[in-house]
PDB file of C-alpha atoms in Angstrom:
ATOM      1  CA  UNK A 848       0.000   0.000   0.000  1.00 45.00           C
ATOM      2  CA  UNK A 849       1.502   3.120  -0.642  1.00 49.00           C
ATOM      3  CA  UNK A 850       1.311   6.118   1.692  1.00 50.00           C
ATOM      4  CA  UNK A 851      -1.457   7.872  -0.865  1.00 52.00           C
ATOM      5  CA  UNK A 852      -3.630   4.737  -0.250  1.00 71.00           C
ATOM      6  CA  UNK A 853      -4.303   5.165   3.184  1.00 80.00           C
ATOM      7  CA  UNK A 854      -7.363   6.153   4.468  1.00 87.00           C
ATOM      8  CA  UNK A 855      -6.233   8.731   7.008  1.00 88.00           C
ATOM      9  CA  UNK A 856      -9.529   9.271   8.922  1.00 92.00           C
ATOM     10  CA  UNK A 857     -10.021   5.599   9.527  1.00 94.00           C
ATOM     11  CA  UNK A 858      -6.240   5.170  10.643  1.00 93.00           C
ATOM     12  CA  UNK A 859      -6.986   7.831  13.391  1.00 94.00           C
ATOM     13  CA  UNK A 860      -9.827   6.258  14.684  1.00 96.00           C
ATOM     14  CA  UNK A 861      -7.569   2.815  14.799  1.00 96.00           C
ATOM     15  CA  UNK A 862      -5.240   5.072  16.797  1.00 96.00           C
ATOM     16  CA  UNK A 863      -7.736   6.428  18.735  1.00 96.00           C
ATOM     17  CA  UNK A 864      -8.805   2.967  19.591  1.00 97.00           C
ATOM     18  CA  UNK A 865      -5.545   1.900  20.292  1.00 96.00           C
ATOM     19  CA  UNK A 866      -4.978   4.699  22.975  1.00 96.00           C
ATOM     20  CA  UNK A 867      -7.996   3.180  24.502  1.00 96.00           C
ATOM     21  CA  UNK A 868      -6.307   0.019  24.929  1.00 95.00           C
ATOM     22  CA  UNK A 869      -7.509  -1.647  21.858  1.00 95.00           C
ATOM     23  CA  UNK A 870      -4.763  -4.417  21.045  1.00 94.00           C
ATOM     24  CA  UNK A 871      -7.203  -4.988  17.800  1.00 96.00           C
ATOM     25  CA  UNK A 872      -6.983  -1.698  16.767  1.00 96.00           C
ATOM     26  CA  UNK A 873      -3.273  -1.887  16.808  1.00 96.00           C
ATOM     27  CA  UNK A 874      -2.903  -4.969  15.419  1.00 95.00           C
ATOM     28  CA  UNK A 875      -4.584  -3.895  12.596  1.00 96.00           C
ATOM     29  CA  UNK A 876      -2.367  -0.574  11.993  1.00 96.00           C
ATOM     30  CA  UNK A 877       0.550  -3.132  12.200  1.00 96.00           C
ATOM     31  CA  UNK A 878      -0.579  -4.873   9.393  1.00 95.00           C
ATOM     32  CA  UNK A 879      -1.520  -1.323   7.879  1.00 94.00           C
ATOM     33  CA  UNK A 880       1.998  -0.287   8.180  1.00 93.00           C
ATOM     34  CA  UNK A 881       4.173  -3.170   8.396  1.00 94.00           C
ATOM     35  CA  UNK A 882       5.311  -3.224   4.421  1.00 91.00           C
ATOM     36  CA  UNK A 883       6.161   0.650   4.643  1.00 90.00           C
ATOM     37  CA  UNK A 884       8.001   0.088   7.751  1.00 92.00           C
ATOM     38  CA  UNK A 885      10.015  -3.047   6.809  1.00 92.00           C
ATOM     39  CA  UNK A 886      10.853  -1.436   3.320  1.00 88.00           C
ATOM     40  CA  UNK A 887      11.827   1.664   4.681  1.00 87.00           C
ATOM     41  CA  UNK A 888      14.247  -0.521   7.355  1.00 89.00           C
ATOM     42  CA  UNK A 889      15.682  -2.999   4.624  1.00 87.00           C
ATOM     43  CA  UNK A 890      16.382   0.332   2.546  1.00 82.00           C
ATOM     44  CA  UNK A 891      18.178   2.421   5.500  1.00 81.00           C
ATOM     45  CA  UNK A 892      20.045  -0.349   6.662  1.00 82.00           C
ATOM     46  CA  UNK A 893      20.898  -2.528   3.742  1.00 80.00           C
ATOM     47  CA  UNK A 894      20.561  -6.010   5.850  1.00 83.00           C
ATOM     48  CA  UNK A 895      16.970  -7.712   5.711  1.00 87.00           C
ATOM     49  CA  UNK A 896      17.826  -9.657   8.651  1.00 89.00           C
ATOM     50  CA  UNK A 897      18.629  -6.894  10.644  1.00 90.00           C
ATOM     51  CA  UNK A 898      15.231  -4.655   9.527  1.00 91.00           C
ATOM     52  CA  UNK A 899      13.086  -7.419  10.371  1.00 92.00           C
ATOM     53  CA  UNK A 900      14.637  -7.255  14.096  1.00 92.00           C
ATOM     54  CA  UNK A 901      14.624  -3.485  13.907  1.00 93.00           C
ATOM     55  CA  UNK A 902      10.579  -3.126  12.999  1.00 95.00           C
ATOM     56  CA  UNK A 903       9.788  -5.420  15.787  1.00 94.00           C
ATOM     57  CA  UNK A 904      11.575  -2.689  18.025  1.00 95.00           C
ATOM     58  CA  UNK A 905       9.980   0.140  16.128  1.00 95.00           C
ATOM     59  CA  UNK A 906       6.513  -1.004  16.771  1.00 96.00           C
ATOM     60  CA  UNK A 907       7.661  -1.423  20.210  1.00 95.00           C
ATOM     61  CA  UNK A 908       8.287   1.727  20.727  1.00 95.00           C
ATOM     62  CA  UNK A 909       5.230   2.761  18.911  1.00 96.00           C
ATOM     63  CA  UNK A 910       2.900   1.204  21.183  1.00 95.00           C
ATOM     64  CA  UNK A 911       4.717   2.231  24.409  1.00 95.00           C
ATOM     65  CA  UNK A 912       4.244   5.912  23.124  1.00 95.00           C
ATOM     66  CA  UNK A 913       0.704   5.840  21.358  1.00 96.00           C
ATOM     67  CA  UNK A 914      -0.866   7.830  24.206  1.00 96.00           C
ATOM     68  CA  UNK A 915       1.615  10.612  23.596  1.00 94.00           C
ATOM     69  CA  UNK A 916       0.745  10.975  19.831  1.00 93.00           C
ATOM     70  CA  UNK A 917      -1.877  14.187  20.562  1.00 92.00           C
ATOM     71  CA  UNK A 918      -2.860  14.113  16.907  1.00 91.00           C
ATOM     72  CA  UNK A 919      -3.818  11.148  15.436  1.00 93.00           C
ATOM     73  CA  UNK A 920      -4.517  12.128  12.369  1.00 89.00           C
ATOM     74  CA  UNK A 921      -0.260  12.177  11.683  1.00 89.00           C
ATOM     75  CA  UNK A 922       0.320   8.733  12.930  1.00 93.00           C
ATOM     76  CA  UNK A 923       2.158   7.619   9.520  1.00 91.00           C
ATOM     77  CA  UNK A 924       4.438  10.652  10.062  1.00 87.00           C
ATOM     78  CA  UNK A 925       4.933   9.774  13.617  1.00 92.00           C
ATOM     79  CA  UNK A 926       5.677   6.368  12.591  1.00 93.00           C
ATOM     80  CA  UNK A 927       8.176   7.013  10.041  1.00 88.00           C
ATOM     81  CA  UNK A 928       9.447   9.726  12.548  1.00 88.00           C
ATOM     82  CA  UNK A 929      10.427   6.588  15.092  1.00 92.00           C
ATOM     83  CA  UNK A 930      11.121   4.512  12.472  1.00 91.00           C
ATOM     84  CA  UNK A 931      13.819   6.764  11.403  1.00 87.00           C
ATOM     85  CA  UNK A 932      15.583   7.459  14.855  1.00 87.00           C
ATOM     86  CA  UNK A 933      15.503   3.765  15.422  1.00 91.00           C
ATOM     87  CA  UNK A 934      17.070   3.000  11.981  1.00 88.00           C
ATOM     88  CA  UNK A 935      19.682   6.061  12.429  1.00 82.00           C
ATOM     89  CA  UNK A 936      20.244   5.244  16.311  1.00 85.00           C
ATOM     90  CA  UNK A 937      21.276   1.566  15.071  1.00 85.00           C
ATOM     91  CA  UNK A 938      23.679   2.812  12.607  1.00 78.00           C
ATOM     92  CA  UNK A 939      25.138   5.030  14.590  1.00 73.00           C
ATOM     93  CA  UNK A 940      25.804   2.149  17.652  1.00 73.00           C
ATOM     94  CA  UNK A 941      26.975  -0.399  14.485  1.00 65.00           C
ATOM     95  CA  UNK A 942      28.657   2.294  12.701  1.00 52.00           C
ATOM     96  CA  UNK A 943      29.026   0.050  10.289  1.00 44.00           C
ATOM     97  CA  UNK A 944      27.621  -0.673   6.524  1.00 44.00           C
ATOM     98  CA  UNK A 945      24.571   0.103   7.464  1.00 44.00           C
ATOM     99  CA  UNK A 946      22.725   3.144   5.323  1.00 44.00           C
ATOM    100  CA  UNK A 947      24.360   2.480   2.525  1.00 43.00           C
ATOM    101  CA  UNK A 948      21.900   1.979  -0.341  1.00 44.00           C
ATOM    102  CA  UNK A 949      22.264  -1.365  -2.537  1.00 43.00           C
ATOM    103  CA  UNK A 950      21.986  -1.976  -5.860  1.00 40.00           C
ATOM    104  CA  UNK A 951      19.066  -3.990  -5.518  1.00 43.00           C
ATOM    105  CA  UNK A 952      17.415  -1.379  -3.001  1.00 43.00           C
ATOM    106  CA  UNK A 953      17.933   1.353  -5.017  1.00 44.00           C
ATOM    107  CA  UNK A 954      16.664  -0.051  -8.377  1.00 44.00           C
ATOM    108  CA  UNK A 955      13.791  -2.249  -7.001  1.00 43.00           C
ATOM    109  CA  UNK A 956      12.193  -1.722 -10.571  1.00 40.00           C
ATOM    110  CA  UNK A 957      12.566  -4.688 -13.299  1.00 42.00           C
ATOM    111  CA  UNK A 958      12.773  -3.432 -17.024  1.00 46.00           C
ATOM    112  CA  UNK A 959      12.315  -6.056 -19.319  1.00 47.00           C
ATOM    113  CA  UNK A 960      13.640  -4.385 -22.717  1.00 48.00           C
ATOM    114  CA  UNK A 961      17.031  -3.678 -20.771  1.00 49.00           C
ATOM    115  CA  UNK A 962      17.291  -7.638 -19.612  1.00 52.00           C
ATOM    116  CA  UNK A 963      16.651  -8.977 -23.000  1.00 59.00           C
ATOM    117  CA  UNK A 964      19.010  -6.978 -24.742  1.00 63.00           C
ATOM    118  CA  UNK A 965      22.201  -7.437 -23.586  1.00 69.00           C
ATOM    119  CA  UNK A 966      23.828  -4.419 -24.340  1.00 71.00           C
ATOM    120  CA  UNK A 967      21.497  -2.371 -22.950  1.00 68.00           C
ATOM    121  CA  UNK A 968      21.284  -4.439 -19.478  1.00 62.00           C
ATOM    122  CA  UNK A 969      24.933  -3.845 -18.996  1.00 69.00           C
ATOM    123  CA  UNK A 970      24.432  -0.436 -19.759  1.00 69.00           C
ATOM    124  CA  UNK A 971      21.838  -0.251 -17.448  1.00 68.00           C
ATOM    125  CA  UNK A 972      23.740  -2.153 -14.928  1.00 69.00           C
ATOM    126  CA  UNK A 973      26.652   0.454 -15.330  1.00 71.00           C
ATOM    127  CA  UNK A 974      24.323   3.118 -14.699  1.00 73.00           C
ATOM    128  CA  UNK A 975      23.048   2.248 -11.529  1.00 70.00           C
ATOM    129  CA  UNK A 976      26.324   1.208 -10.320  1.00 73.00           C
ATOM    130  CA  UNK A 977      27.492   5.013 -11.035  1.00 76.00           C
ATOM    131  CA  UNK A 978      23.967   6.364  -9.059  1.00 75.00           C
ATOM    132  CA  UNK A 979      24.584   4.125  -6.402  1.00 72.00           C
ATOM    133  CA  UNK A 980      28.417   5.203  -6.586  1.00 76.00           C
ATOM    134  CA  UNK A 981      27.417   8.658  -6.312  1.00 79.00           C
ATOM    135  CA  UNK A 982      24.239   8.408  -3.430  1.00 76.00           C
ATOM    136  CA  UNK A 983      26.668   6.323  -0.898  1.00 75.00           C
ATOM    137  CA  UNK A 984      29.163   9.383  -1.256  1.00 79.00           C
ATOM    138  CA  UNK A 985      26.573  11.908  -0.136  1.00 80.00           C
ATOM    139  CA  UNK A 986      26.458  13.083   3.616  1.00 81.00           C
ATOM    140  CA  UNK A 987      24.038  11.167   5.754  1.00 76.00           C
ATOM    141  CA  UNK A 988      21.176  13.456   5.662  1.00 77.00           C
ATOM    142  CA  UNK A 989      21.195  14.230   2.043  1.00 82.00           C
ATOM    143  CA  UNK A 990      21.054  10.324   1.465  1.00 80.00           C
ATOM    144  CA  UNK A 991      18.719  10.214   4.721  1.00 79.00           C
ATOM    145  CA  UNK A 992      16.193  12.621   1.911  1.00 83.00           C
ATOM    146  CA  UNK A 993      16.789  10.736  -1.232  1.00 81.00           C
ATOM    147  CA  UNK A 994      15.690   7.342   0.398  1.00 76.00           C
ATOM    148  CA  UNK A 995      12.906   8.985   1.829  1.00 78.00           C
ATOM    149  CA  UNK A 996      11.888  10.409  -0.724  1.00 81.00           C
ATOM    150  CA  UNK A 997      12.346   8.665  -3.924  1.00 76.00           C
ATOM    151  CA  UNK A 998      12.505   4.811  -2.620  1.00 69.00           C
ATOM    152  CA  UNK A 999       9.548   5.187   0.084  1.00 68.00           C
ATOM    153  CA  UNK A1000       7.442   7.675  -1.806  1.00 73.00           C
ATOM    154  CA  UNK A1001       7.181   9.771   1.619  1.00 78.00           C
ATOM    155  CA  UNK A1002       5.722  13.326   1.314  1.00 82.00           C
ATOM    156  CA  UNK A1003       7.626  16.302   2.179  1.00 86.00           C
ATOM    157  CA  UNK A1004       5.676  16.890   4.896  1.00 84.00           C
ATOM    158  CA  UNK A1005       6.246  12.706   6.595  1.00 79.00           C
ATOM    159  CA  UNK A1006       9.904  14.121   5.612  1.00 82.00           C
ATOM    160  CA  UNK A1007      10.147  17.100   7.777  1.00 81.00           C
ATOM    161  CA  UNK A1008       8.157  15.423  10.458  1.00 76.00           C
ATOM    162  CA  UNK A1009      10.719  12.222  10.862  1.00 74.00           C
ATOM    163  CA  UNK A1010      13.670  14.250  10.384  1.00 76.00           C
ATOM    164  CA  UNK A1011      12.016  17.423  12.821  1.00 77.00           C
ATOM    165  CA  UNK A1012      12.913  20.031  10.351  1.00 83.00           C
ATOM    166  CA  UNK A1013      10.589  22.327   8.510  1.00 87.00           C
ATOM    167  CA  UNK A1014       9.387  21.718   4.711  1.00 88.00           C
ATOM    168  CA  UNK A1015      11.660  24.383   2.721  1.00 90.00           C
ATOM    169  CA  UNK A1016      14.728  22.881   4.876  1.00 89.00           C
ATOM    170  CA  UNK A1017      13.167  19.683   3.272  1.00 88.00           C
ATOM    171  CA  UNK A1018      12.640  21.566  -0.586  1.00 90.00           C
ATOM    172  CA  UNK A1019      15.956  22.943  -0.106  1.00 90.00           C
ATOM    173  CA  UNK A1020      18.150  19.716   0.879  1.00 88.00           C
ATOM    174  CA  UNK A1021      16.398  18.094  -2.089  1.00 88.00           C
ATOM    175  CA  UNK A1022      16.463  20.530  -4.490  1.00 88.00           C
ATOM    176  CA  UNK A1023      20.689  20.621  -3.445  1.00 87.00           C
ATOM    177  CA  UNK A1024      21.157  17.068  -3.391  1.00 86.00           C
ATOM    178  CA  UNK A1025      20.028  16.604  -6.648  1.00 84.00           C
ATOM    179  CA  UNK A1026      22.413  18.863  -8.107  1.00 85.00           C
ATOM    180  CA  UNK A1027      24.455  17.741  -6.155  1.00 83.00           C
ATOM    181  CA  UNK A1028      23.962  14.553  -7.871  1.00 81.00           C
ATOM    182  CA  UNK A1029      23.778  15.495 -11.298  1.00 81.00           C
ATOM    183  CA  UNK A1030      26.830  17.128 -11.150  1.00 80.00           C
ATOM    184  CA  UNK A1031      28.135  13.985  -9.920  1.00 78.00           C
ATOM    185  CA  UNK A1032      26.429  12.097 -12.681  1.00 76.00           C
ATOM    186  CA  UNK A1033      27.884  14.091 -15.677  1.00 73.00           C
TER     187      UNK A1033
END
């Protein structure tokens, strides 16, 4: 389900029922959420092993604060909000591999033309060797954005919310890392 897809209303009356000590009602925004979540963490950390470990503690977390969310309408931004301190806060205790954006992560799109034609699948495979080259060298936060943004389809609102900075600090890092990147690219 992608973030567009969710029925917002109904989601804060699951929260709202949750707060109330519904474990139904958060079951079901688990299963709501989960795919999001566990994307997001295979993306951020590069290790599917180590996501599925890390959205168990996520949700944690997200139940032991869901009576300090005061507006339920924003629970996907709160989520992705926790979801991103608890990815970051692992890297930064690993500080390790983790963050670094695959190959397979970052191109999670199959093109068919490019595979049967084997000139143009290397090409293609060159490409995004050079874009993944290029995203591992930027600074944590401009990667942070570009993951967000363009592998988890988050808004620039969820964006601002996770990372607790306002939108045009959002607009702006974006609008810099991709020229950042196409200078990079050229």
């Amino acid at each position: 389900m992608r973030k567009s897809d969710y029925d917002y209303e109904y989601i804060a009356s699951l929260v709202i029922q949750a707060q109330r000590g519904s474990s139904n009602a958060f079951a079901e925004l688990y299963v709501m959420t989960y795919d999001n979540v566990y994307n997001y963490a295979c993306h951020y950390l590069h290790d599917t092993f180590l996501a599925q470990d890390i959205v168990q503690e996520i949700y944690i977390q997200a139940l032991r604060k869901i009576n300090d969310l005061k507006n339920p309408s924003v629970f996907i931004a709160w989520l992705n909000q926790i979801a991103f301190h608890v990815c970051y806060h692992t890297c930064q205790k690993n500080n390790s591999q983790y963050g670094l954006v695959s190959d397979e992560m970052l191109f999670s799109i199959y093109d068919e033309k490019t595979d049967r034609n084997p000139e143009a699948h290397a090409m293609q495979q060159d490409e995004r060797s050079t874009l993944q080259q290029a995203v591992d060298e930027l600074p944590a936060t401009e990667k942070q954005i570009i993951i967000m943004k363009y592998y988890n389809q988050m808004t620039i609102e969820d964006i601002a919310s996770a990372l607790g900075i306002s939108r045009s600090t959002v607009k702006r890092r974006l609008a810099d890392t991709q020229k950042s990147l196409k200078k990079k690219l050229r």
